[in-house]
Coordinates of N, CA and C in Angstrom, one line a residue:
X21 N 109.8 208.8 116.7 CA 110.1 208.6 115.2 C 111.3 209.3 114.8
X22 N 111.6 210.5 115.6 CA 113.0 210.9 115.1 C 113.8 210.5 115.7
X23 N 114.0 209.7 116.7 CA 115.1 209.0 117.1 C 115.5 207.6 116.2
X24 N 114.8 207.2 115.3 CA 114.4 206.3 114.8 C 115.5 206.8 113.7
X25 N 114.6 207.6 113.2 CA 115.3 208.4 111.9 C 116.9 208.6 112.1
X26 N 117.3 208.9 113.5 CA 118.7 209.8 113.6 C 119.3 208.3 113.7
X27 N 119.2 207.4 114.4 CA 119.6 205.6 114.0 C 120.1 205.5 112.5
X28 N 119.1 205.5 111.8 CA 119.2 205.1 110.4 C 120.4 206.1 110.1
X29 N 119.9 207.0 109.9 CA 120.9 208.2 109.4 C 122.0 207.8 109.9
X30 N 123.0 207.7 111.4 CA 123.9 207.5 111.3 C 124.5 206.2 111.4
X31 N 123.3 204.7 111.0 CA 123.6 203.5 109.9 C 124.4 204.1 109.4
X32 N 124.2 204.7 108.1 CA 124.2 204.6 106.6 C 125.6 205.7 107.0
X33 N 125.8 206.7 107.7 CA 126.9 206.8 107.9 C 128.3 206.2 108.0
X34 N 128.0 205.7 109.0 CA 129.0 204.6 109.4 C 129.6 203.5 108.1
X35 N 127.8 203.0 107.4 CA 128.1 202.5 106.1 C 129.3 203.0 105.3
X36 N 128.5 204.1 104.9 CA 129.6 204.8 103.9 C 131.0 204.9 104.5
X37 N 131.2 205.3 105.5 CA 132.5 205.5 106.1 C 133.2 204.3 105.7
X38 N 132.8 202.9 106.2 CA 133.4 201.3 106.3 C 133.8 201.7 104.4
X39 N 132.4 201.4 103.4 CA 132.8 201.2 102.0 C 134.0 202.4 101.3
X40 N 133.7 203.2 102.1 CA 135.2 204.2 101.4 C 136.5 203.8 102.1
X41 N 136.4 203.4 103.2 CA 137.7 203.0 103.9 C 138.5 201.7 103.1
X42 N 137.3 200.8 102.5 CA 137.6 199.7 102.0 C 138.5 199.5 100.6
X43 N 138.3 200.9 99.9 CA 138.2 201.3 98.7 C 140.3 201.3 98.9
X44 N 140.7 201.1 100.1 CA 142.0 201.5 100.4 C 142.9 200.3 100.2
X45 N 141.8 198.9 100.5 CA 142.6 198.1 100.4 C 142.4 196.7 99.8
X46 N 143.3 196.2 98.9 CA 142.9 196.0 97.5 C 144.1 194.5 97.6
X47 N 142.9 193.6 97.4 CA 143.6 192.0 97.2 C 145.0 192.1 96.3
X48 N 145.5 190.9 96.2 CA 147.0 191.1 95.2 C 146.5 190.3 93.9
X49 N 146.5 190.9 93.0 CA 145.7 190.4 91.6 C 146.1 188.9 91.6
X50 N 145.8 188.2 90.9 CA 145.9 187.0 90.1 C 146.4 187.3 88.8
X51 N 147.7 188.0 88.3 CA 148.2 188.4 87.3 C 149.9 187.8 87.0
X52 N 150.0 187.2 86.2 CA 151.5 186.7 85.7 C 151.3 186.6 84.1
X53 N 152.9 187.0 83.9 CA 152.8 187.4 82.7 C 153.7 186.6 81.8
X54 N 153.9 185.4 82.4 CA 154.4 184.2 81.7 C 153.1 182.7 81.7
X55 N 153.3 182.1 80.7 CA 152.7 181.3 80.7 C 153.6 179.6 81.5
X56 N 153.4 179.3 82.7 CA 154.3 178.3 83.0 C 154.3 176.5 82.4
X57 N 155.5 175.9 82.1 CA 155.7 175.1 81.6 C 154.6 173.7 82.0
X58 N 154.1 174.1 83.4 CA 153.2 173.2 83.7 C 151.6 173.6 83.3
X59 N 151.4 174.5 82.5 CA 150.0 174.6 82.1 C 149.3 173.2 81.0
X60 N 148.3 173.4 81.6 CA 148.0 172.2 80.6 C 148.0 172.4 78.8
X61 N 148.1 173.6 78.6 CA 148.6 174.2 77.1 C 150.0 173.6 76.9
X62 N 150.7 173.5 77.6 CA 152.0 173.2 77.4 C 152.0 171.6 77.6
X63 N 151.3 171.0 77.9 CA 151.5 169.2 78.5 C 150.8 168.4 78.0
X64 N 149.5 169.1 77.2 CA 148.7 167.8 77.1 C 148.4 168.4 75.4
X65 N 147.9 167.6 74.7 CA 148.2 167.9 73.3 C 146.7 168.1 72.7
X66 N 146.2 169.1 73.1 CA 144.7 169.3 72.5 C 144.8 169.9 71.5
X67 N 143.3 170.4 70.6 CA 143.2 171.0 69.5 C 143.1 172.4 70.3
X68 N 143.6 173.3 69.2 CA 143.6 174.8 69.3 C 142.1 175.0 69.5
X69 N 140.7 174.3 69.0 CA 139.6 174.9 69.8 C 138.9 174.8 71.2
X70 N 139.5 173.2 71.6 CA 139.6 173.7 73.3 C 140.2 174.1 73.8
X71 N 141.6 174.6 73.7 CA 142.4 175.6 74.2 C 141.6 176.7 74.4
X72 N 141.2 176.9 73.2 CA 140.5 178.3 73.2 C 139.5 178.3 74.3
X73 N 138.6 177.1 74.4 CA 137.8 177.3 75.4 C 137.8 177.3 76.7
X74 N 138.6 176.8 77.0 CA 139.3 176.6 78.4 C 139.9 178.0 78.7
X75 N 140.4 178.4 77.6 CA 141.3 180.0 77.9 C 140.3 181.4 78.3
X76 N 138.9 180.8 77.1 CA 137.9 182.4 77.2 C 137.0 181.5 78.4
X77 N 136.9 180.4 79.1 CA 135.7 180.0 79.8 C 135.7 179.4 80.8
X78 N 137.4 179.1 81.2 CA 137.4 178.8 82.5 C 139.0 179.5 83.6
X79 N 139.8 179.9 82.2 CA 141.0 180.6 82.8 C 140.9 181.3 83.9
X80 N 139.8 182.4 83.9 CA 139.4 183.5 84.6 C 140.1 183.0 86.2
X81 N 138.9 181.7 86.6 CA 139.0 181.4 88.0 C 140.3 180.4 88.0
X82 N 140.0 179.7 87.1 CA 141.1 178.0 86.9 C 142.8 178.3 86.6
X83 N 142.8 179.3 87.1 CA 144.8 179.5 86.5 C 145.3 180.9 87.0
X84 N 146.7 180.9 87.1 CA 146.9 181.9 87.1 C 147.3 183.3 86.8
X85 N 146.4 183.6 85.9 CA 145.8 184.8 85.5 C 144.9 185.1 85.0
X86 N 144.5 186.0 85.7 CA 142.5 186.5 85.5 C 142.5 187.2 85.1
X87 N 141.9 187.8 83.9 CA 141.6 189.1 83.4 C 140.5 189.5 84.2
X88 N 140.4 190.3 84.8 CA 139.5 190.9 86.0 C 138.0 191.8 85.1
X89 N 137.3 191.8 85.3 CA 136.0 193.0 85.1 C 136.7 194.2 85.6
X90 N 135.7 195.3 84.4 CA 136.0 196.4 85.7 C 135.6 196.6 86.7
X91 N 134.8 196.5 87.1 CA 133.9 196.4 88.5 C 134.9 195.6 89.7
X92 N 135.9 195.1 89.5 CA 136.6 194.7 90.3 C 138.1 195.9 91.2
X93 N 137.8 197.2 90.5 CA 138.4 197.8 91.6 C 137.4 198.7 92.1
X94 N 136.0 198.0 92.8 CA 135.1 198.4 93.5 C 135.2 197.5 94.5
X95 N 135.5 197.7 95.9 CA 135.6 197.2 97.3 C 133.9 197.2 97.6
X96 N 133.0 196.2 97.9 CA 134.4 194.6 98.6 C 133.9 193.6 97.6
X97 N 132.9 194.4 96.1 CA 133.3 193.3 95.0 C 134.6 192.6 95.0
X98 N 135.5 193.3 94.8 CA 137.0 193.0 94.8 C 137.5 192.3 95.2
X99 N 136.8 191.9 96.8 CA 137.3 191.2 98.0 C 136.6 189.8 97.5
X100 N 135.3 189.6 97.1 CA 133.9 189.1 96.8 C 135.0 188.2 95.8
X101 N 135.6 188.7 94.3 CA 136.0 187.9 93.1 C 137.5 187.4 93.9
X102 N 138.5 188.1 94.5 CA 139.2 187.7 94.8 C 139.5 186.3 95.8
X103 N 138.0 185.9 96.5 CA 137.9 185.0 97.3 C 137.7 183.7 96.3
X104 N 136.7 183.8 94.9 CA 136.1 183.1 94.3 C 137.2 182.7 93.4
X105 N 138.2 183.3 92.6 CA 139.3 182.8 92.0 C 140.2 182.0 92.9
X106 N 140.4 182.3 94.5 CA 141.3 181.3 95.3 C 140.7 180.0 95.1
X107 N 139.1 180.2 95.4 CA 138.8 178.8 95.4 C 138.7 178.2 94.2
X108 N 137.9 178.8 92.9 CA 138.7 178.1 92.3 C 140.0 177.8 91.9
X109 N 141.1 178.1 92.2 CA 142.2 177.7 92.0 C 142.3 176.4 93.2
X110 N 142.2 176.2 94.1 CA 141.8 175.6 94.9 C 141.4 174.3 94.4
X111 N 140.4 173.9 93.9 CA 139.7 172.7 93.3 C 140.5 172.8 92.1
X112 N 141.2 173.5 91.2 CA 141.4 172.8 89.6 C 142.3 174.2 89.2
X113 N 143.6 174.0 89.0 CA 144.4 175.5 88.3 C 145.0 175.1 87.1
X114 N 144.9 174.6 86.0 CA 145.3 174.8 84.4 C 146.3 175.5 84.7
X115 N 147.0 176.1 85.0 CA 148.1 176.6 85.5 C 149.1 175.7 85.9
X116 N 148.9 174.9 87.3 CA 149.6 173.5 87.4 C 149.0 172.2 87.4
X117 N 148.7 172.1 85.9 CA 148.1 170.9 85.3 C 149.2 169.5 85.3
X118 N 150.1 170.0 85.5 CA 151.7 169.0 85.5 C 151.5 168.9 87.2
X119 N 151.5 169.5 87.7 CA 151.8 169.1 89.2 C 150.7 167.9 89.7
X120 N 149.6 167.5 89.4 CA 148.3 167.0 89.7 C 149.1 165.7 89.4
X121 N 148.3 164.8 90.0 CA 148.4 163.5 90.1 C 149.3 162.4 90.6

């Protein structure tokens, strides 16, 4: 049984060692601070209330720039949202709404 225990124990070691190590290395945001000419804000002529919606409800993943949670400079959430914004950009980016078709 105590060899059992000293296993586990230095698991959870090791764990913690990998999650603090991780803590070092940190995806490249999804952050620009221009709005580009190909957004679909700029190309297609909607009302100001689906703009808005599209902006608070799908920007996050769909464009490029995310306003991030805080919980996102916690490794390997970080790694976790950073994969999930590629893909969505991937399938659909409001961002280059002009480039499509």
């Amino acid at each position: 049984m105590a060899k059992k225990k000293k296993i586990i124990k230095s698991g959870l070691i090791v764990l913690i060692i990998i999650l603090l190590g991780l803590q070092f290395f940190r995806p490249e945001k999804n952050i620009y601070n221009e709005v580009p000419t190909t957004d679909i804000a700029k190309t297609e002529n909607m009302s100001k209330a689906v703009s808005n919606i599209l902006v608070e409800s799908c920007y996050d993943c769909h464009s490029n720039n995310t306003a991030y949670p805080w919980y996102n400079n916690i490794a390997p959430v970080n790694l976790f949202l950073n994969n999930h914004v590629k893909d969505g950009k991937r399938h659909l980016n409001f961002s280059e709404w002009a480039n499509f078709g």
